[in-house]
Coordinates of C-alpha atoms and ligand atoms in Angstrom, one line a residue:
X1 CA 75.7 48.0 -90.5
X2 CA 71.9 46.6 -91.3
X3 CA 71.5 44.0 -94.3
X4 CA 68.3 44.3 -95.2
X5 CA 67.4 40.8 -97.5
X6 CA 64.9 40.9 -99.7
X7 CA 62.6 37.6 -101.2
X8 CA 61.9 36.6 -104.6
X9 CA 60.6 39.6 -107.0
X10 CA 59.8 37.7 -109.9
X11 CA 59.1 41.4 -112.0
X12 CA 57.2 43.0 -110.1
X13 CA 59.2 46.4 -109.9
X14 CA 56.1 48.6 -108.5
X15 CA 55.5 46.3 -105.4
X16 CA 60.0 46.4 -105.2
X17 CA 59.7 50.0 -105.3
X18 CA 56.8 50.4 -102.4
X19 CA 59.3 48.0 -100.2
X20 CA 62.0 49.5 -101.0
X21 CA 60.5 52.8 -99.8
X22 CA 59.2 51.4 -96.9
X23 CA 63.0 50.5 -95.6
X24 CA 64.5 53.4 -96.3
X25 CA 65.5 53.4 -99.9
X26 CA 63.8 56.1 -102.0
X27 CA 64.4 56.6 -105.6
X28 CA 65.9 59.7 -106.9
X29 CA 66.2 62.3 -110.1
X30 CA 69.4 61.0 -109.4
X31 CA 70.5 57.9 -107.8
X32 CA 68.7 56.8 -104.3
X33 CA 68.1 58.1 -100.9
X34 CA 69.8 55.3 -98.8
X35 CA 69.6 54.3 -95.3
X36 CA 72.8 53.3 -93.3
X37 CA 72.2 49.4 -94.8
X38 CA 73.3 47.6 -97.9
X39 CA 70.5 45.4 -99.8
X40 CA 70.9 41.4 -100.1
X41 CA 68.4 39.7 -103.0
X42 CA 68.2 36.4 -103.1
X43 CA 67.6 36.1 -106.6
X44 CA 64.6 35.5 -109.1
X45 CA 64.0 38.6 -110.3
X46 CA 62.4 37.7 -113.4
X47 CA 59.9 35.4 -114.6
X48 CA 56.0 35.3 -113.9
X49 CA 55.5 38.9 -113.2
X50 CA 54.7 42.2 -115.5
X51 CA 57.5 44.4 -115.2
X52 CA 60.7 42.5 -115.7
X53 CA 62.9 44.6 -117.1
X54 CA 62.1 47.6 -114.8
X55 CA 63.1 45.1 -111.8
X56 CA 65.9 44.2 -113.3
X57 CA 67.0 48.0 -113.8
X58 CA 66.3 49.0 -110.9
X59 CA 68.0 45.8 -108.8
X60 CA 70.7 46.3 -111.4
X61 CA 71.2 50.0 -111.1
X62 CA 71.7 49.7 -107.0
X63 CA 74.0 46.8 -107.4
X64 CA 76.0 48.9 -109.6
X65 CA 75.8 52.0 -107.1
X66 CA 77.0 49.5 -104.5
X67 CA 74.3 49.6 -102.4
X68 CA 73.2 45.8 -103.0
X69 CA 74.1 42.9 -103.8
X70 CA 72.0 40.6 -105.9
X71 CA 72.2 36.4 -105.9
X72 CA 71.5 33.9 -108.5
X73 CA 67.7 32.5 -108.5
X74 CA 66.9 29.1 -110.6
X75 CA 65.4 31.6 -113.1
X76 CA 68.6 33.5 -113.5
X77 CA 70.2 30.8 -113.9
X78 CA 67.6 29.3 -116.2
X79 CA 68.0 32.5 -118.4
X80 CA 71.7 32.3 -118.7
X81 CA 71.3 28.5 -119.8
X82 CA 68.9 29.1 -122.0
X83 CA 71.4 30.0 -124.1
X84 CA 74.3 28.5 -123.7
X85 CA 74.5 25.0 -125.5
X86 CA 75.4 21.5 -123.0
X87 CA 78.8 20.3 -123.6
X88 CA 77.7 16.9 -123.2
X89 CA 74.8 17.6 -126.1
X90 CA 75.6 20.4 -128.1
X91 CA 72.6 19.7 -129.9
X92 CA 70.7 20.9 -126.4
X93 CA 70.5 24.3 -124.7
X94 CA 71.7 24.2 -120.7
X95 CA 68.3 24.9 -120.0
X96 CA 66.3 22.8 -122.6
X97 CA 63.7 25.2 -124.6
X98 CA 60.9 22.9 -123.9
X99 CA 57.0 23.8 -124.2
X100 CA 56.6 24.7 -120.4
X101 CA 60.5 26.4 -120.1
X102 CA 59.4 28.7 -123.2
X103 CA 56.1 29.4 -121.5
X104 CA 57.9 29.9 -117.7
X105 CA 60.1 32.8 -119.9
X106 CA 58.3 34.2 -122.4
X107 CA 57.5 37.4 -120.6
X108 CA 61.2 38.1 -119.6
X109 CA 61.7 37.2 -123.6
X110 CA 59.2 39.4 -124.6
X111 CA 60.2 42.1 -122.2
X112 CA 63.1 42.4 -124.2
X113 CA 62.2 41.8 -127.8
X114 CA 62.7 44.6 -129.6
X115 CA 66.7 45.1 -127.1
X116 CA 68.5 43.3 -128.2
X117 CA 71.8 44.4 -126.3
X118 CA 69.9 45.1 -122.9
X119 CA 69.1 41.6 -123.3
X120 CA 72.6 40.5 -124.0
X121 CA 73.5 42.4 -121.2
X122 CA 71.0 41.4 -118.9
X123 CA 72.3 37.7 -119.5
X124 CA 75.6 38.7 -118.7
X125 CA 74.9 40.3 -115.3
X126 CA 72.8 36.9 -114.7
X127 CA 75.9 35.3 -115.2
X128 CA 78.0 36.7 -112.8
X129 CA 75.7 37.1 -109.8
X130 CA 77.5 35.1 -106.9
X131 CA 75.2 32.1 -106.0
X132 CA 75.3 32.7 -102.2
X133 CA 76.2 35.2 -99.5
X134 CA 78.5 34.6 -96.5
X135 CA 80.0 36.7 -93.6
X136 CA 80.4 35.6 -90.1
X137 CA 77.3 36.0 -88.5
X138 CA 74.9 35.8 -91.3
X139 CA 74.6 34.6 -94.9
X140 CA 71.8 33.6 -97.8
X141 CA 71.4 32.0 -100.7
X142 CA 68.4 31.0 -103.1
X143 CA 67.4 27.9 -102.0
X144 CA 69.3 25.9 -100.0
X145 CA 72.2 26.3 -97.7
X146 CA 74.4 23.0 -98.3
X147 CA 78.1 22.8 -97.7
X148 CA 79.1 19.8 -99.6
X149 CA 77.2 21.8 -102.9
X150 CA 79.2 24.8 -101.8
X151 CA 82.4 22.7 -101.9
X152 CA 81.5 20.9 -104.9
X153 CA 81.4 24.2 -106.8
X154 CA 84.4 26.2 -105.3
X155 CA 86.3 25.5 -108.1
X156 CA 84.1 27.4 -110.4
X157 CA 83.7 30.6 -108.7
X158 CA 85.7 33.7 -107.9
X159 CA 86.2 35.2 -104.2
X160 CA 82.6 36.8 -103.7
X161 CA 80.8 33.3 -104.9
X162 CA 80.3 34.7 -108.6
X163 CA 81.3 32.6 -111.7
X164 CA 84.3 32.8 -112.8
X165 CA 83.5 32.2 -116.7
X166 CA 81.0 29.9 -118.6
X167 CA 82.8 26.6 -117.0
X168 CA 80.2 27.5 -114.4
X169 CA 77.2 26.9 -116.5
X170 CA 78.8 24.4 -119.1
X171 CA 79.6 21.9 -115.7
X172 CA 76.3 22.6 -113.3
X173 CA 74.9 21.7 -116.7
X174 CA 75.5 18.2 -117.2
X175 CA 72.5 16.4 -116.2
X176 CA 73.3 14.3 -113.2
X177 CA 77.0 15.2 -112.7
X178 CA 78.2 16.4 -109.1
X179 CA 78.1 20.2 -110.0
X180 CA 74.8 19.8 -111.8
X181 CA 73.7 18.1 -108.5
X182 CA 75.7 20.5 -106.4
X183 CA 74.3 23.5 -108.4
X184 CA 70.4 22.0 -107.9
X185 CA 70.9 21.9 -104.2
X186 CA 71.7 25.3 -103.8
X187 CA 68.7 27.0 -106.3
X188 CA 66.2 24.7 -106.6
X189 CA 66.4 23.5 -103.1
X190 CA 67.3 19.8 -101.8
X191 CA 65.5 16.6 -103.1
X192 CA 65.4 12.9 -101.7
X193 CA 64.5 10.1 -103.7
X194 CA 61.5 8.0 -102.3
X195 CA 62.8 4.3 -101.4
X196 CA 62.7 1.5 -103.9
X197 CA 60.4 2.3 -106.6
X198 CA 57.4 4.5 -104.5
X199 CA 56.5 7.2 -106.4
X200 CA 53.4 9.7 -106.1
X201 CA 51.1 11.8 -108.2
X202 CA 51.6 15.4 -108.0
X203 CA 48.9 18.7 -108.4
X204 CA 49.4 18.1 -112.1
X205 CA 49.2 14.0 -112.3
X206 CA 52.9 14.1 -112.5
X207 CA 54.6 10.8 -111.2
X208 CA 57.8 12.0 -108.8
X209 CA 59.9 9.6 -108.0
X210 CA 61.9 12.3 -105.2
X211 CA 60.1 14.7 -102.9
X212 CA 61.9 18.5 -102.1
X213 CA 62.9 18.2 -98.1
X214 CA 62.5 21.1 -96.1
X215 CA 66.1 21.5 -95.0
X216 CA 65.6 23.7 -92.2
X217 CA 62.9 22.3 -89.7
X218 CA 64.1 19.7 -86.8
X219 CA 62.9 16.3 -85.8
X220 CA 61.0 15.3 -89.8
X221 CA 60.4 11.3 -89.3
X222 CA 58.5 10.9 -92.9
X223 CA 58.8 11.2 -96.5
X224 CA 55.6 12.9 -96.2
X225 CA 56.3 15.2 -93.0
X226 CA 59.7 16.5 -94.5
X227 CA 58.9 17.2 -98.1
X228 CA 57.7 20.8 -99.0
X229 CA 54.6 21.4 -100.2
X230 CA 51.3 23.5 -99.8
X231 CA 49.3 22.1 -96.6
X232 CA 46.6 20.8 -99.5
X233 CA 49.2 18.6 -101.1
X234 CA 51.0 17.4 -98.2
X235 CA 48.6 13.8 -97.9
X236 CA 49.7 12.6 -101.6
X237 CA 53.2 12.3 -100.6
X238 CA 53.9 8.7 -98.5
X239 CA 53.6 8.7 -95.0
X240 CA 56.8 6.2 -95.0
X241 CA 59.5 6.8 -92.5
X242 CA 62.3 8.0 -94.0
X243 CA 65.5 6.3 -94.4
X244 CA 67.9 8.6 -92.8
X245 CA 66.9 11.6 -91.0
X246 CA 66.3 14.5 -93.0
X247 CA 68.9 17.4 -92.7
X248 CA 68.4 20.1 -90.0
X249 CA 70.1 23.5 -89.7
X250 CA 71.4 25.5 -86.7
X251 CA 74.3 27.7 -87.5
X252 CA 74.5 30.9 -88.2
X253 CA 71.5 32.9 -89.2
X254 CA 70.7 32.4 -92.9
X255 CA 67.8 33.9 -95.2
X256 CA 66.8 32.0 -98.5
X257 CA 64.0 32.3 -100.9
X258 CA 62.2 30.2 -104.0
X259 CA 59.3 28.3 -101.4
X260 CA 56.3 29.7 -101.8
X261 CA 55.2 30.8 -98.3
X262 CA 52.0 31.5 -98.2
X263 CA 50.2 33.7 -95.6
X264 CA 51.7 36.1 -93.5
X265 CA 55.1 36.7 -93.5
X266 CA 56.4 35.0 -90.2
X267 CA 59.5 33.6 -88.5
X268 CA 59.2 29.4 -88.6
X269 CA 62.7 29.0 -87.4
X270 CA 65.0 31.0 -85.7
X271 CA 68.4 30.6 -87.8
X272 CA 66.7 29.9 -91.3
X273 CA 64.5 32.4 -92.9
X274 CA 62.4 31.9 -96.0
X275 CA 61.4 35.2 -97.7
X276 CA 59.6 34.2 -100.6
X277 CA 56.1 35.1 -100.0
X278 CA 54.9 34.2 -103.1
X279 CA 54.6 37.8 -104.7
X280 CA 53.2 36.4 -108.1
X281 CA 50.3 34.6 -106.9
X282 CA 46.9 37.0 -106.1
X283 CA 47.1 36.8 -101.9
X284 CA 51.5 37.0 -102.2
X285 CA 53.4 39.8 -100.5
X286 CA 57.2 41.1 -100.9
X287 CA 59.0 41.0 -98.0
X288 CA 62.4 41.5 -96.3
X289 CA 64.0 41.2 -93.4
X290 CA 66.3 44.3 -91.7
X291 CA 69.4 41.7 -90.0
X292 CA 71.5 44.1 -87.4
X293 CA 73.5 41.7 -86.0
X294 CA 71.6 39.3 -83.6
X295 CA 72.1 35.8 -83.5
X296 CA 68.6 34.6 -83.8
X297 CA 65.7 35.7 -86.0
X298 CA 63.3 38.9 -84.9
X299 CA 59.7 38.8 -86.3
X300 CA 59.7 42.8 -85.8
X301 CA 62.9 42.7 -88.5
X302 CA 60.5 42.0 -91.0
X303 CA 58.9 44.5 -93.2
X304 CA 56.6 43.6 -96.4
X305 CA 54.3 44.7 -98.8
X306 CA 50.7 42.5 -99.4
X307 CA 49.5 42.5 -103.1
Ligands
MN1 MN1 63.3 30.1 -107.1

């Protein structure tokens, strides 16, 4: 049976629609024309792009048919949040409704102003999307494969990885507990703090006290060789040597998302895929990769469409 995984969306159904086509999956009067495979997203959806809703509909729609199965993003997650209040600060939405998180959502908000109950239901499809995939010789999830983060949030989710209620969102949304931590690590990838009080200036003049570590690629020695970051960036972050080796990953082949790769979509590592090619930005593409069963990752598995 093929799993065909495919990257980051972020609503932009017509491009979905082309790839979808291009594996096998052709939309129908009624239903879809399917190949022998079943669909894996690893989440966001929504956010950034023009046609939100229709990606949600139509990612929705072949979830429902069972032909795919759809994981939590940090922007589905974000969305559910953005509603639901913080137990620790019920004065506070999980997902604070600051300047820049109303402007990140406003077009998801707007797609859905005047529906009112798809939105309600949207948000509670969101909130029971499993936050990672697993079987025995392949799995995915968002961001970041982690299995202390897994452990962490066991407890919270059903069989198949989905949430079991709102104790799901109401822990992982305590600022600085384990879940919250646990949840971070999985979505919005892994972060080390920079040693003592080093910091750096980011694009946007932001002081970061923590870079994001690529979890995936072998033998990193510094802070500034293991973070993830555009190529143009990469000389703002301290070339310090870091102060325990930064994780690497070898197991079973796994396909994640939400990093902004930019140029052609290509294989970097043979047991950890990233298949978010950055569809929003003017150069991105869409793209997914066709897993039948091999151990190690085939650059001729991957099939996507340039903007
Ligand atoms: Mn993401």
């Amino acid at each position: 049976m093929r799993l065909d995984f495919v990257g980051d969306i972020h609503g932009h159904a017509s491009y979905l629609l082309t790839l979808l086509e291009r594996l096998g999956y052709k939309k129908q009067q009624r239903g879809w024309k399917q190949p022998n495979a079943t669909l894996v997203f690893l989440g966001d959806l929504i956010d950034r792009g023009p046609e939100q809703k229709q990606t949600v509909e139509i990612v929705r729609e072949l979830c429902e048919l069972g032909i795919a199965i759809c994981l939590s993003g940090n922007h589905e997650f974000n969305a559910v949040g953005f509603v639901i209040k913080r137990t620790d600060d019920p004065s506070q939405y999980i997902r604070s409704h600051t300047t820049n998180h109303l402007k990140q959502h406003e077009i998801f908000l707007e797609a859905y102003a005047n529906d009112r109950f798809g939105y309600e239901e949207t948000i509670a499809w969101f909130a029971k999307l499993p936050i990672w995939f697993e079987m025995a010789d392949v799995r995915a999830v968002h961001a970041c494969w982690h299995d202390p983060a897994k452990e962490e949030l066991a407890e919270f989710l059903d069989v198949n990885h989905c949430p079991q209620d709102r104790s799901f969102f109401e822990q992982t949304g305590i600022k600085g507990s384990a879940a919250w931590t646990a949840r971070e690590t999985l979505l919005n990838g892994l972060e080390l703090p920079l040693p003592g009080d080093t910091t750096f200036n980011d694009y946007y003049g932001i002081k970061r006290r923590r870079i994001r570590v690529n979890w995936w690629t072998p033998s990193q020695t510094t802070y500034r060789s293991a973070a993830v970051i555009d190529g143009s960036q990469r000389a703002r972050i301290p070339n310090i040597k870091l102060l325990e080796p930064a994780p690497t990953y070898e197991e079973q082949l796994c396909f994640f998302g939400h990093y902004w790769m930019r140029g052609n979509p290509r294989i970097e590592h043979s047991r950890a895929v990233c298949l978010d090619y950055s569809i929003a930005l003017d150069d991105g593409a869409l793209c997914a990769y066709s897993f039948k069963g091999e151990k190690d990752a085939n650059p001729n598995h991957l099939t996507w469409v340039q903007k």
